[in-house]
CSV table of C-alpha atoms and ligand atoms in Angstrom, one decimal:
chain,number,residue,atom,x,y,z
A,1414,MET,CA,-114.9,69.3,75.0
A,1415,GLN,CA,-112.4,71.4,76.8
A,1416,GLY,CA,-113.2,75.1,76.6
A,1417,LYS,CA,-110.7,78.0,76.3
A,1418,LYS,CA,-111.6,81.5,77.1
A,1419,ALA,CA,-110.6,83.9,74.4
A,1420,HIS,CA,-110.2,87.6,75.4
A,1421,GLN,CA,-110.6,90.4,73.1
A,1422,GLU,CA,-110.8,93.8,74.8
A,1423,SER,CA,-113.9,95.9,73.8
A,1424,LEU,CA,-113.1,99.2,72.3
A,1425,PHE,CA,-116.3,100.9,73.5
A,1426,ILE,CA,-118.2,99.9,76.5
A,1427,GLN,CA,-121.3,101.3,78.2
A,1428,PHE,CA,-120.7,101.4,82.0
A,1429,GLN,CA,-122.8,102.8,84.8
A,1430,LEU,CA,-121.3,102.5,88.3
A,1431,SER,CA,-124.7,102.2,90.0
A,1432,ASP,CA,-125.4,99.0,88.0
A,1433,HIS,CA,-122.3,97.4,89.5
A,1434,VAL,CA,-123.0,98.2,93.2
A,1435,PRO,CA,-125.6,95.7,94.6
A,1436,ALA,CA,-128.6,97.1,96.4
A,1437,ASP,CA,-127.6,95.5,99.7
A,1438,ASN,CA,-124.0,96.8,99.6
A,1439,PHE,CA,-123.0,98.6,102.8
A,1440,TYR,CA,-122.0,101.9,101.1
A,1441,ARG,CA,-125.0,101.9,98.8
A,1442,ARG,CA,-127.3,101.6,101.8
A,1443,LEU,CA,-125.3,104.2,103.7
A,1444,LYS,CA,-125.6,106.6,100.8
A,1445,GLY,CA,-129.4,106.1,101.0
A,1446,ILE,CA,-129.7,107.0,104.7
A,1447,LEU,CA,-127.0,109.6,105.3
A,1448,ASP,CA,-127.7,113.1,104.3
A,1449,LEU,CA,-124.7,115.3,104.8
A,1450,ASP,CA,-126.0,118.4,103.0
A,1451,PHE,CA,-126.1,120.3,106.4
A,1452,LEU,CA,-122.3,120.5,106.1
A,1453,TYR,CA,-122.5,123.1,103.3
A,1454,GLN,CA,-124.2,125.5,105.8
A,1455,THR,CA,-122.1,124.5,108.8
A,1456,THR,CA,-118.8,124.9,107.1
A,1457,SER,CA,-119.5,127.9,105.0
A,1458,LYS,CA,-117.9,130.2,107.6
A,1459,TYR,CA,-114.5,128.5,107.0
A,1460,TYR,CA,-114.3,129.6,103.3
A,1461,GLY,CA,-113.7,133.0,101.6
A,1462,LYS,CA,-115.6,134.3,98.6
A,1463,GLU,CA,-112.7,134.2,96.2
A,1464,GLY,CA,-109.8,131.9,95.2
A,1465,GLN,CA,-109.6,128.3,94.2
A,1466,LYS,CA,-112.4,125.9,95.0
A,1467,SER,CA,-111.9,123.8,98.0
A,1468,ILE,CA,-112.6,120.1,98.4
A,1469,ASP,CA,-116.4,119.5,98.7
A,1470,PRO,CA,-117.1,119.3,102.5
A,1471,VAL,CA,-119.4,116.4,102.0
A,1472,VAL,CA,-116.8,114.5,100.0
A,1473,PHE,CA,-114.2,115.3,102.7
A,1474,MET,CA,-116.5,114.0,105.5
A,1475,LYS,CA,-117.3,110.9,103.5
A,1476,LEU,CA,-113.6,110.2,102.9
A,1477,MET,CA,-112.9,110.6,106.7
A,1478,LEU,CA,-115.8,108.3,107.4
A,1479,VAL,CA,-114.4,105.7,104.9
A,1480,GLY,CA,-111.1,105.8,106.8
A,1481,TYR,CA,-112.7,104.9,110.2
A,1482,LEU,CA,-115.2,102.4,108.7
A,1483,GLU,CA,-112.3,100.6,106.9
A,1484,ASN,CA,-110.0,101.0,109.9
A,1485,ILE,CA,-107.4,102.9,107.8
A,1486,ASN,CA,-105.5,105.5,109.7
A,1487,SER,CA,-103.5,107.1,106.9
A,1488,ASP,CA,-104.9,109.8,104.6
A,1489,ARG,CA,-102.8,108.6,101.7
A,1490,ARG,CA,-104.1,105.0,102.1
A,1491,ILE,CA,-107.7,106.3,102.4
A,1492,ILE,CA,-107.4,107.9,98.9
A,1493,ALA,CA,-105.6,104.9,97.4
A,1494,SER,CA,-108.2,102.3,98.8
A,1495,SER,CA,-111.2,104.4,97.8
A,1496,GLY,CA,-110.0,104.7,94.2
A,1497,MET,CA,-109.9,100.9,94.0
A,1498,ARG,CA,-113.4,100.3,95.3
A,1499,MET,CA,-116.5,100.8,93.1
A,1500,ASP,CA,-118.9,100.9,96.1
A,1501,ILE,CA,-116.8,103.6,97.9
A,1502,LEU,CA,-116.6,105.6,94.6
A,1503,TYR,CA,-120.4,105.3,94.3
A,1504,PHE,CA,-120.8,106.5,98.0
A,1505,LEU,CA,-118.5,109.5,97.4
A,1506,GLY,CA,-120.3,110.4,94.2
A,1507,TYR,CA,-117.3,109.8,91.9
A,1508,SER,CA,-117.1,107.9,88.6
A,1509,LEU,CA,-114.7,105.2,87.7
A,1510,GLY,CA,-111.4,106.9,86.6
A,1511,GLU,CA,-112.4,110.3,88.0
A,1512,GLU,CA,-109.5,111.7,90.1
A,1513,LEU,CA,-110.1,111.8,93.9
A,1514,PRO,CA,-108.9,114.7,96.0
A,1515,TRP,CA,-105.2,114.9,96.9
A,1516,HIS,CA,-104.5,113.2,100.3
A,1517,SER,CA,-102.9,116.3,101.9
A,1518,THR,CA,-106.2,118.2,101.4
A,1519,LEU,CA,-107.7,115.8,103.9
A,1520,SER,CA,-105.4,116.8,106.7
A,1521,ARG,CA,-105.6,120.5,105.8
A,1522,THR,CA,-109.5,120.4,105.9
A,1523,ARG,CA,-109.5,118.4,109.1
A,1524,LYS,CA,-107.5,121.2,110.8
A,1525,LEU,CA,-109.7,123.9,109.2
A,1526,PHE,CA,-113.0,122.6,110.4
A,1527,GLY,CA,-113.8,123.2,114.1
A,1528,GLU,CA,-114.8,120.4,116.6
A,1529,GLN,CA,-118.4,121.6,116.3
A,1530,VAL,CA,-118.7,120.3,112.7
A,1531,PHE,CA,-117.7,116.8,113.8
A,1532,LEU,CA,-119.9,116.9,116.8
A,1533,GLU,CA,-122.8,118.0,114.6
A,1534,LEU,CA,-122.2,114.9,112.4
A,1535,PHE,CA,-122.1,112.7,115.5
A,1536,LYS,CA,-125.5,114.1,116.6
A,1537,GLN,CA,-127.0,113.6,113.1
A,1538,VAL,CA,-126.0,109.9,113.1
A,1539,LEU,CA,-127.2,109.5,116.7
A,1540,LYS,CA,-130.5,111.0,115.6
A,1541,LEU,CA,-130.8,108.4,112.8
A,1542,CYS,CA,-130.4,105.7,115.4
A,1543,ILE,CA,-133.0,107.4,117.7
A,1544,ASP,CA,-135.5,107.7,114.8
A,1545,LYS,CA,-135.2,104.0,114.2
A,1546,GLY,CA,-136.2,103.4,117.8
A,1547,LEU,CA,-132.8,101.9,118.7
A,1548,ILE,CA,-131.8,104.1,121.6
A,1549,SER,CA,-133.6,104.1,125.0
A,1550,GLY,CA,-131.6,107.0,126.5
A,1551,LYS,CA,-132.7,106.2,130.0
A,1552,ARG,CA,-129.6,104.4,131.3
A,1553,GLN,CA,-126.0,105.3,130.3
A,1554,ALA,CA,-122.8,103.4,131.1
A,1555,VAL,CA,-119.7,105.7,131.2
A,1556,ASP,CA,-116.1,104.6,130.9
A,1557,SER,CA,-112.7,105.8,129.7
A,1558,ALA,CA,-109.7,104.3,127.8
A,1559,LEU,CA,-106.2,105.6,127.2
A,1560,ILE,CA,-105.4,106.1,123.5
A,1561,PRO,CA,-101.7,106.5,122.5
A,1562,ALA,CA,-100.8,109.9,121.3
A,1563,ASN,CA,-98.7,110.6,118.1
A,1564,ALA,CA,-95.6,111.5,120.1
A,1565,SER,CA,-92.8,109.7,121.8
A,1566,LYS,CA,-91.8,110.0,125.5
A,1567,HIS,CA,-88.2,110.1,124.4
A,1568,SER,CA,-88.7,113.4,122.5
A,1569,MET,CA,-89.9,115.2,125.6
A,1570,VAL,CA,-88.0,118.3,126.7
A,1571,GLU,CA,-87.8,120.2,130.0
A,1572,ARG,CA,-90.4,122.9,130.6
A,1573,MET,CA,-88.7,126.3,130.6
A,1574,VAL,CA,-89.3,128.4,133.7
A,1575,MET,CA,-91.1,131.6,132.6
A,1576,GLU,CA,-88.7,134.6,132.4
A,1577,ASP,CA,-91.2,136.8,134.4
A,1578,ALA,CA,-91.5,134.1,137.1
A,1579,SER,CA,-87.7,133.9,137.5
A,1580,VAL,CA,-87.5,137.7,137.8
A,1581,PHE,CA,-90.3,137.7,140.4
A,1582,SER,CA,-88.6,134.9,142.4
A,1583,ARG,CA,-85.3,136.7,142.3
A,1584,GLU,CA,-86.9,139.8,143.7
A,1585,LEU,CA,-88.6,137.8,146.4
A,1586,ASN,CA,-85.3,136.3,147.4
A,1587,ASP,CA,-83.6,139.7,147.5
A,1588,ASN,CA,-86.3,141.0,149.9
A,1589,ILE,CA,-86.0,138.0,152.3
A,1590,GLU,CA,-83.9,138.9,155.3
A,1591,LYS,CA,-81.0,136.7,155.1
A,1592,GLU,CA,-80.1,134.4,158.0
A,1593,PRO,CA,-76.5,134.0,158.9
A,1594,VAL,CA,-75.2,131.2,156.8
A,1595,LYS,CA,-74.0,128.3,158.8
A,1596,PRO,CA,-70.7,126.9,157.7
A,1597,GLU,CA,-71.3,123.7,155.8
A,1598,ALA,CA,-69.7,120.5,157.0
A,1599,PRO,CA,-67.1,119.4,154.5
A,1600,LYS,CA,-68.3,116.6,152.3
A,1601,GLU,CA,-65.9,114.0,151.3
A,1602,ASN,CA,-66.9,113.5,147.7
A,1603,ASN,CA,-69.0,116.5,146.6
A,1604,GLU,CA,-68.6,115.7,142.9
A,1605,ASP,CA,-69.6,112.1,143.3
A,1606,ASN,CA,-72.7,113.2,145.2
A,1607,ASN,CA,-73.8,115.6,142.5
A,1608,LYS,CA,-73.3,112.9,139.9
A,1609,ASN,CA,-75.4,110.4,141.9
A,1610,ASP,CA,-78.2,113.0,142.2
A,1611,GLN,CA,-78.2,113.6,138.5
A,1612,GLU,CA,-78.2,109.8,137.8
A,1613,LYS,CA,-81.2,109.4,140.2
A,1614,LYS,CA,-83.0,112.2,138.3
A,1615,ASP,CA,-82.3,110.6,134.9
A,1616,LYS,CA,-83.5,107.2,136.2
A,1617,LYS,CA,-86.7,108.7,137.5
A,1618,GLY,CA,-87.4,110.0,133.9
A,1619,PRO,CA,-89.6,112.8,132.7
A,1620,THR,CA,-92.8,113.8,134.4
A,1621,ASN,CA,-95.7,116.0,133.3
A,1622,GLN,CA,-94.6,118.6,135.8
A,1623,THR,CA,-91.1,118.9,134.5
A,1624,HIS,CA,-91.3,117.9,130.8
A,1625,TYR,CA,-93.6,118.2,127.8
A,1626,SER,CA,-93.7,116.9,124.2
A,1627,PRO,CA,-92.9,119.8,121.8
A,1628,SER,CA,-94.5,117.9,118.9
A,1629,ASP,CA,-97.8,117.4,120.8
A,1630,PRO,CA,-97.9,119.6,123.9
A,1631,ASP,CA,-101.5,118.4,124.9
A,1632,SER,CA,-100.5,114.7,125.2
A,1633,ARG,CA,-99.7,113.6,128.8
A,1634,LEU,CA,-97.5,110.9,130.3
A,1635,THR,CA,-99.5,108.2,132.1
A,1636,THR,CA,-99.7,104.5,132.3
A,1637,LYS,CA,-102.1,101.5,132.1
A,1638,PRO,CA,-101.7,98.6,134.6
A,1639,GLY,CA,-98.8,96.4,133.4
A,1640,LYS,CA,-97.8,98.8,130.6
A,1641,PRO,CA,-94.9,101.2,130.3
A,1642,MET,CA,-95.3,104.9,130.8
A,1643,LYS,CA,-96.3,106.6,127.5
A,1644,LEU,CA,-97.9,109.8,126.1
A,1645,TYR,CA,-101.7,109.3,125.9
A,1646,TYR,CA,-105.1,111.0,125.4
A,1647,ARG,CA,-108.1,109.8,127.3
A,1648,ALA,CA,-111.3,108.9,125.6
A,1649,GLN,CA,-114.4,109.4,127.8
A,1650,MET,CA,-117.4,107.6,126.4
A,1651,SER,CA,-121.0,106.8,127.3
A,1652,VAL,CA,-123.0,103.9,125.9
A,1653,ASP,CA,-126.7,103.3,125.9
A,1654,THR,CA,-127.2,100.1,128.0
A,1655,ALA,CA,-130.3,99.1,126.0
A,1656,SER,CA,-128.7,99.1,122.6
A,1657,HIS,CA,-124.9,99.6,123.0
A,1658,PHE,CA,-124.9,102.7,120.7
A,1659,ILE,CA,-122.4,105.4,121.6
A,1660,THR,CA,-124.2,108.5,123.0
A,1661,TYR,CA,-121.2,110.6,123.9
A,1662,ILE,CA,-117.4,110.6,123.3
A,1663,GLN,CA,-114.8,113.3,124.0
A,1664,ALA,CA,-111.0,113.5,124.2
A,1665,PHE,CA,-109.4,114.6,127.5
A,1666,LYS,CA,-105.7,114.9,128.5
A,1667,GLY,CA,-104.2,111.5,129.3
A,1668,ASN,CA,-103.6,112.4,133.0
A,1669,GLN,CA,-107.0,113.9,133.7
A,1670,THR,CA,-108.8,111.7,136.2
A,1671,ASP,CA,-112.2,110.1,135.5
A,1672,ASN,CA,-113.9,111.7,138.6
A,1673,SER,CA,-112.7,115.2,137.6
A,1674,SER,CA,-114.0,114.7,134.0
A,1675,LEU,CA,-117.6,113.5,135.0
A,1676,PRO,CA,-118.9,117.1,135.7
A,1677,ALA,CA,-117.9,118.0,132.1
A,1678,ILE,CA,-119.3,114.8,130.6
A,1679,LEU,CA,-122.9,114.9,132.0
A,1680,PRO,CA,-124.1,118.2,130.4
A,1681,GLN,CA,-122.8,117.2,126.9
A,1682,LEU,CA,-124.3,113.7,127.2
A,1683,ILE,CA,-127.7,115.2,128.0
A,1684,ALA,CA,-127.3,117.8,125.2
A,1685,ASN,CA,-126.5,115.0,122.7
A,1686,LEU,CA,-129.8,113.2,123.5
A,1687,SER,CA,-132.0,116.3,123.8
A,1688,GLY,CA,-134.3,117.5,121.1
A,1689,SER,CA,-135.4,114.0,120.2
A,1690,HIS,CA,-138.3,111.8,121.4
A,1691,VAL,CA,-135.9,109.6,123.3
A,1692,SER,CA,-136.2,109.8,127.1
A,1693,ARG,CA,-133.7,112.0,129.0
A,1694,PRO,CA,-130.9,110.1,130.8
A,1695,GLU,CA,-131.9,109.1,134.3
A,1696,GLU,CA,-129.2,106.7,135.5
A,1697,ILE,CA,-125.4,106.7,135.1
A,1698,LEU,CA,-123.4,103.6,135.6
A,1699,ALA,CA,-119.6,104.0,136.1
A,1700,ASP,CA,-116.7,102.4,137.9
A,1701,THR,CA,-115.0,103.4,141.1
A,1702,GLY,CA,-112.6,105.8,139.2
A,1703,TYR,CA,-115.5,108.2,138.7
A,1704,SER,CA,-116.2,108.4,142.5
A,1705,SER,CA,-115.7,111.7,144.3
A,1706,GLY,CA,-117.8,114.1,146.2
A,1707,LYS,CA,-117.6,116.6,143.3
A,1708,ALA,CA,-118.8,113.8,140.8
A,1709,ILE,CA,-121.7,112.8,143.0
A,1710,ARG,CA,-122.7,116.5,143.4
A,1711,ALA,CA,-122.6,116.8,139.5
A,1712,LEU,CA,-125.0,113.9,139.2
A,1713,THR,CA,-127.4,115.5,141.5
A,1714,ALA,CA,-127.1,118.9,139.9
A,1715,ASN,CA,-128.0,117.2,136.5
A,1716,ASN,CA,-130.9,115.4,138.0
A,1717,LEU,CA,-129.3,112.0,137.5
A,1718,LYS,CA,-129.1,108.9,139.7
A,1719,GLY,CA,-125.6,107.2,139.8
A,1720,TYR,CA,-124.4,103.7,140.5
A,1721,ILE,CA,-120.7,104.4,141.2
A,1722,PRO,CA,-118.8,102.3,143.8
A,1723,ASN,CA,-117.0,104.3,146.4
A,1724,PRO,CA,-113.1,104.3,146.3
A,1725,GLY,CA,-111.5,101.4,148.1
A,1726,ARG,CA,-109.8,103.7,150.6
A,1727,TYR,CA,-113.2,105.1,151.7
A,1728,LYS,CA,-114.3,103.8,155.2
A,1729,SER,CA,-118.0,103.7,155.9
A,1730,SER,CA,-117.5,102.7,159.5
A,1731,ARG,CA,-114.6,102.7,162.1
A,1732,GLU,CA,-116.2,100.1,164.3
A,1733,ASP,CA,-113.6,97.4,163.3
A,1734,GLU,CA,-110.9,99.9,164.6
A,1735,GLY,CA,-112.8,100.3,167.9
A,1736,PHE,CA,-114.5,103.8,167.2
A,1737,ILE,CA,-118.2,104.3,167.2
A,1738,TYR,CA,-119.6,107.4,165.4
A,1739,ASP,CA,-122.1,109.5,167.4
A,1740,ASP,CA,-124.0,111.5,164.7
A,1741,GLN,CA,-125.9,113.6,167.3
A,1742,TYR,CA,-122.7,115.4,168.4
A,1743,ASP,CA,-120.6,114.7,165.2
A,1744,ARG,CA,-117.9,112.9,167.1
A,1745,TYR,CA,-116.3,109.4,167.6
A,1746,VAL,CA,-116.1,107.5,170.9
A,1747,CYS,CA,-113.3,105.0,171.4
A,1748,LEU,CA,-113.5,101.6,173.1
A,1749,MET,CA,-112.2,103.3,176.3
A,1750,GLY,CA,-115.1,105.7,176.2
A,1751,VAL,CA,-112.9,108.7,175.2
A,1752,GLU,CA,-114.5,111.3,172.9
A,1753,LEU,CA,-112.9,112.4,169.6
A,1754,PRO,CA,-114.9,115.6,168.7
A,1755,PHE,CA,-114.8,117.2,165.2
A,1756,ARG,CA,-111.9,119.7,165.2
A,1757,ARG,CA,-111.5,121.2,161.7
A,1758,ILE,CA,-111.7,120.8,157.9
A,1759,GLU,CA,-108.4,120.2,156.0
A,1760,SER,CA,-107.8,119.9,152.2
A,1761,ALA,CA,-106.0,116.9,150.8
A,1762,HIS,CA,-102.3,117.4,149.8
A,1763,ASP,CA,-102.6,115.9,146.4
A,1764,GLU,CA,-106.1,117.3,145.5
A,1765,PRO,CA,-106.6,120.8,147.1
A,1766,THR,CA,-110.4,120.7,146.2
A,1767,VAL,CA,-110.9,117.5,148.2
A,1768,TYR,CA,-111.8,118.3,151.9
A,1769,LYS,CA,-111.4,116.1,155.0
A,1770,LYS,CA,-113.0,116.2,158.4
A,1771,ILE,CA,-110.5,115.8,161.3
A,1772,TYR,CA,-111.6,114.3,164.6
A,1773,GLU,CA,-109.0,114.3,167.5
A,1774,SER,CA,-108.9,113.2,171.2
A,1775,ASN,CA,-107.2,115.2,174.0
A,1776,ILE,CA,-103.7,114.3,175.0
A,1777,SER,CA,-104.8,114.2,178.7
A,1778,ASP,CA,-107.5,111.6,177.8
A,1779,CYS,CA,-105.1,109.2,176.2
A,1780,LYS,CA,-102.3,109.7,178.7
A,1781,ASN,CA,-102.9,106.6,180.8
A,1782,CYS,CA,-104.6,104.4,178.2
A,1783,PRO,CA,-103.1,100.9,177.9
A,1784,PHE,CA,-103.6,101.0,174.1
A,1785,LYS,CA,-101.7,104.3,173.7
A,1786,GLU,CA,-98.7,102.7,172.1
A,1787,ILE,CA,-100.7,101.1,169.2
A,1788,CYS,CA,-103.5,103.7,169.0
A,1789,ALA,CA,-102.2,107.3,169.6
A,1790,ASN,CA,-99.8,109.1,167.4
A,1791,LYS,CA,-96.3,110.4,168.4
A,1792,LYS,CA,-97.8,113.5,170.0
A,1793,GLY,CA,-99.9,111.4,172.3
A,1794,PHE,CA,-103.4,111.7,170.9
A,1795,LYS,CA,-105.6,109.9,168.3
A,1796,LYS,CA,-106.5,111.5,165.0
A,1797,LEU,CA,-109.2,110.2,162.7
A,1798,VAL,CA,-109.7,111.5,159.2
A,1799,ASP,CA,-113.1,111.3,157.4
A,1800,SER,CA,-114.2,112.6,154.0
A,1801,ALA,CA,-116.1,115.9,154.2
A,1802,ASP,CA,-118.4,114.3,151.6
A,1803,LYS,CA,-119.3,111.3,153.8
A,1804,PRO,CA,-123.1,111.8,153.5
A,1805,LEU,CA,-122.7,111.7,149.7
A,1806,TYR,CA,-120.6,108.5,149.8
A,1807,GLU,CA,-123.0,106.9,152.2
A,1808,TYR,CA,-125.9,107.7,149.8
A,1809,MET,CA,-124.0,106.1,147.0
A,1810,ARG,CA,-122.9,103.1,149.0
A,1811,LYS,CA,-126.6,102.2,149.8
A,1812,ARG,CA,-127.5,102.5,146.1
A,1813,VAL,CA,-124.6,100.4,144.9
A,1814,GLU,CA,-125.1,97.7,147.6
A,1815,SER,CA,-128.8,97.3,146.8
A,1816,PRO,CA,-129.9,94.3,144.6
A,1817,LYS,CA,-130.4,96.7,141.7
A,1818,GLY,CA,-126.9,98.2,142.3
A,1819,LYS,CA,-125.4,94.7,142.0
A,1820,GLN,CA,-127.2,94.2,138.7
A,1821,MET,CA,-126.0,97.6,137.4
A,1822,LYS,CA,-122.4,96.7,138.1
A,1823,SER,CA,-122.4,93.7,135.8
A,1824,LEU,CA,-124.5,95.5,133.2
A,1825,ARG,CA,-121.9,98.4,133.1
A,1826,SER,CA,-118.9,96.1,132.4
A,1827,SER,CA,-120.8,94.1,129.8
A,1828,THR,CA,-122.0,97.2,128.0
A,1829,VAL,CA,-119.2,99.7,127.7
A,1830,GLU,CA,-116.0,97.6,127.7
A,1831,PRO,CA,-116.8,95.6,124.5
A,1832,VAL,CA,-117.6,98.9,122.7
A,1833,PHE,CA,-114.2,100.3,123.5
A,1834,GLY,CA,-112.6,97.0,122.3
A,1835,SER,CA,-114.5,97.4,119.0
A,1836,LEU,CA,-113.5,101.1,118.6
A,1837,ILE,CA,-109.8,100.4,119.3
A,1838,ASN,CA,-109.5,97.3,117.1
A,1839,TYR,CA,-111.8,97.9,114.2
A,1840,THR,CA,-112.7,101.5,114.0
A,1841,GLY,CA,-109.4,103.4,113.7
A,1842,LEU,CA,-108.9,104.3,117.4
A,1843,ARG,CA,-105.8,102.2,118.0
A,1844,ARG,CA,-103.9,105.5,118.2
A,1845,ILE,CA,-104.3,109.2,117.6
A,1846,ASN,CA,-102.7,110.2,114.4
A,1847,THR,CA,-103.1,113.9,114.7
A,1848,LYS,CA,-101.6,116.5,117.1
A,1849,GLY,CA,-103.4,118.4,119.8
A,1850,LEU,CA,-106.4,117.8,122.0
A,1851,LYS,CA,-108.9,119.3,119.5
A,1852,GLN,CA,-107.7,117.1,116.7
A,1853,ALA,CA,-107.8,114.1,119.0
A,1854,ASN,CA,-111.4,115.0,119.8
A,1855,LYS,CA,-112.3,115.1,116.1
A,1856,GLY,CA,-110.8,111.6,115.6
A,1857,MET,CA,-112.7,110.2,118.5
A,1858,LEU,CA,-116.0,111.6,117.3
A,1859,MET,CA,-115.4,110.2,113.8
A,1860,ALA,CA,-114.6,106.7,115.2
A,1861,ALA,CA,-117.9,106.9,117.3
A,1862,VAL,CA,-119.8,107.9,114.1
A,1863,ALA,CA,-118.4,105.0,112.2
A,1864,TYR,CA,-119.2,102.6,115.0
A,1865,ASN,CA,-122.8,103.8,115.3
A,1866,ILE,CA,-123.2,103.6,111.5
A,1867,LYS,CA,-122.0,100.0,111.4
A,1868,LYS,CA,-124.3,99.1,114.2
A,1869,LEU,CA,-127.3,100.9,112.6
A,1870,LEU,CA,-126.8,99.2,109.2
A,1871,ALA,CA,-126.3,95.8,110.8
A,1872,HIS,CA,-129.6,96.1,112.7
A,1873,LYS,CA,-132.4,93.8,111.5
A,1874,PRO,CA,-135.9,94.2,112.9
A,1875,LYS,CA,-136.8,91.2,115.0
A,1876,LYS,CA,-139.1,88.6,113.4
A,1877,ILE,CA,-142.4,88.0,115.1
A,1878,LYS,CA,-142.1,84.5,116.6
A,1879,GLU,CA,-144.7,81.9,115.6
A,1880,LEU,CA,-146.9,80.7,118.5
A,1881,LYS,CA,-146.1,77.2,119.6
A,1882,MET,CA,-148.4,74.9,121.5
A,1883,PRO,CA,-147.1,74.3,125.0
A,1884,VAL,CA,-145.4,70.9,125.6
A,1885,ILE,CA,-147.1,69.1,128.4
A,1886,LYS,CA,-145.0,66.4,130.0
A,1887,GLY,CA,-145.8,63.3,132.1
A,1888,ILE,CA,-149.2,61.5,132.4
A,1889,ASN,CA,-151.1,64.8,131.7
A,1890,GLY,CA,-149.2,65.2,128.4
A,1891,LEU,CA,-150.1,61.6,127.4
A,1892,LEU,CA,-153.8,62.1,128.2
A,1893,TYR,CA,-153.7,65.4,126.3
A,1894,ARG,CA,-152.2,63.8,123.2
A,1895,LEU,CA,-154.7,60.8,123.3
A,1896,PHE,CA,-157.6,63.2,123.6
A,1897,SER,CA,-156.4,65.5,120.7
A,1898,SER,CA,-155.9,62.4,118.5
A,1899,PHE,CA,-159.4,61.2,119.4
A,1900,ILE,CA,-161.0,64.6,118.7
A,1901,ARG,CA,-159.2,64.7,115.3
A,1902,HIS,CA,-160.7,61.3,114.3
A,1903,TYR,CA,-164.1,61.7,115.9
A,1904,PRO,CA,-165.0,65.4,115.9
A,1905,LEU,CA,-167.8,66.4,118.4
A,1906,ASN,CA,-169.8,68.2,115.6
A,1907,PRO,CA,-169.0,66.2,112.5
A,1908,ILE,CA,-169.6,68.1,109.2
A,1909,PRO,CA,-172.7,66.6,107.7
A,1910,SER,CA,-172.2,64.8,104.3
A,1911,PHE,CA,-174.6,65.5,101.5
B,1065,SF4,S1,-105.3,106.0,172.9
B,1065,SF4,FE1,-106.9,107.4,173.3
B,1065,SF4,S2,-108.3,107.2,171.6
B,1065,SF4,FE2,-106.9,105.4,171.6
B,1065,SF4,S3,-108.1,103.9,172.7
B,1065,SF4,FE3,-106.7,104.9,174.2
B,1065,SF4,S4,-108.0,106.5,175.0
B,1065,SF4,FE4,-109.0,105.8,173.2
C-alpha cells in the first residue's frame, strides 16, 4: 500500500542541541580539545571597567576561526552561515534561535586586539599538535607567497614631498655657487618633447618609490612571474618537514625580499617551538631567494644549519674565464700570468648593505696583451668583482651540493609548497581582506591556526601492522611449503591420545 506522510507541526518540543551534533562531528571534537579561556586574561587590557558589555573574546575568536575553517572571508557571511549550522552553534556555545553577535563587532574587535593575542592562539594550537607528538621540530622548510592586498593599483597616488625636505633642498640650492648658465640650444619642438616625457612616465606606471595606496599604505607593488603588477603582502611561513604542520607565519610588505626577511624569521620560529618538549630547530631548508651573506650569518648566529642554494649570479670559480684564485695572497692570476691583486671593498648600487671585493690588474701589465680587446675594460685594465661573503657562499655551496643537500632540495619543495596551496585555496588566504600590515599578520596567523587544527583533527594514529610470514620464491619456497604441509599432517611430537 502506498504511504503518504502527514505533517502536523508539534506545538511543544523538547530540544537539546548537543543531542543533534554527533560525537564525531568536527566542531564537537574541536570544542573538546580547544580551550580558549586564556583569552579572558590576555584581552582584559583592551577593555574598560564600565560601559556596555563587549562580545565575549572566546566567541569572537571562535567566529574568526569558523571563517578560516569554512574558507569564508566576509564577516557578514560568517555570522549568516554560523546561524544556520547546529554544529557551529554548539561549538560557539549558542542555542538554536539565540541571536549571534552583529557582524560589525567582528571587524571592530579584530582591530582592537593586538597581534600578540593572535600569536598566542597560534602557539596554543601548535602546542596541542606538539603534545600529540605530531611535530619533530628538528628540520624546518621556509618559503614565502604573495597574497593580494585589499587595494587597487589604480587608486595609488603620488607621494608628497615633505614640506621640510623641500625647504631644506631650497636652502641647499641657494647656498650652491651658481655656475654661469650656458645658453641652451634651441629645441625645435619643446612642447612635443615635454608631452612625450609625460607619456613615457604614464606608460611606466606607478612605483613604490613614487606612489602609495591611500586606502592601504602598507601594501606594496610587486609581481609574480607571468602575472601583472599588483599590490601585495608577503606571507613568510615555515613548515615542519616531518609532519607538514605550520610552525611560523608572518606578514611582510610585498616588496621585502626573502633574504632580508630571514634574520627576522629565525628568532620567532625558535620562540614558537620553545617551551615544549619538541627538539629545537637544527636545519633550515629554503630556496635561492633566501641566499645572502646576511642570511647565512643569521643562520649561524641562531645556531642553525642551512640548505640554501647560492644565487645564480654567484661565481664559485673564475677558471672558465681564465683566472685562477691564489688564496695565499688573496689575488687572481690570468692566463698570461698577470696578477690581479685585491684593491678595495665596494657596496652594491641596489643594496648598500651588500659588499663586493674588487680585484684589478695594472694598465701597464695589460698594455701589450693579445687578449686586451676582449678581456680588459675601456680604461685598459681587467676588473674582477667577487662577493665579500665568498667564504660563506662556499660553505653553503658545499652543503647544498652534498648528497644530503640534494635530498633536502626535493624535501623542501614537496613540504612547503602544498601547504601554501592549501592555505590559499581552502583556508581563507586567497586575499587579505583587511587594511594594514598588522591586520594582514592577524589574518595569516588565523589561517595557519585553522590549517593546523584541520590537520590535527584529521590525524589518526597508525595501526600496528600484523606480522606476515615472508614469501619465499623459487625452489626454496616449494620445499618450504612441502615441509610445512608435511609437519602439519605428521607433527614431530604428536599429542598422545587417551
Ligand atoms: S688583458 Fe690583462 S688580465 Fe686580461 S688576459 Fe691580458 S694581461 Fe691578463
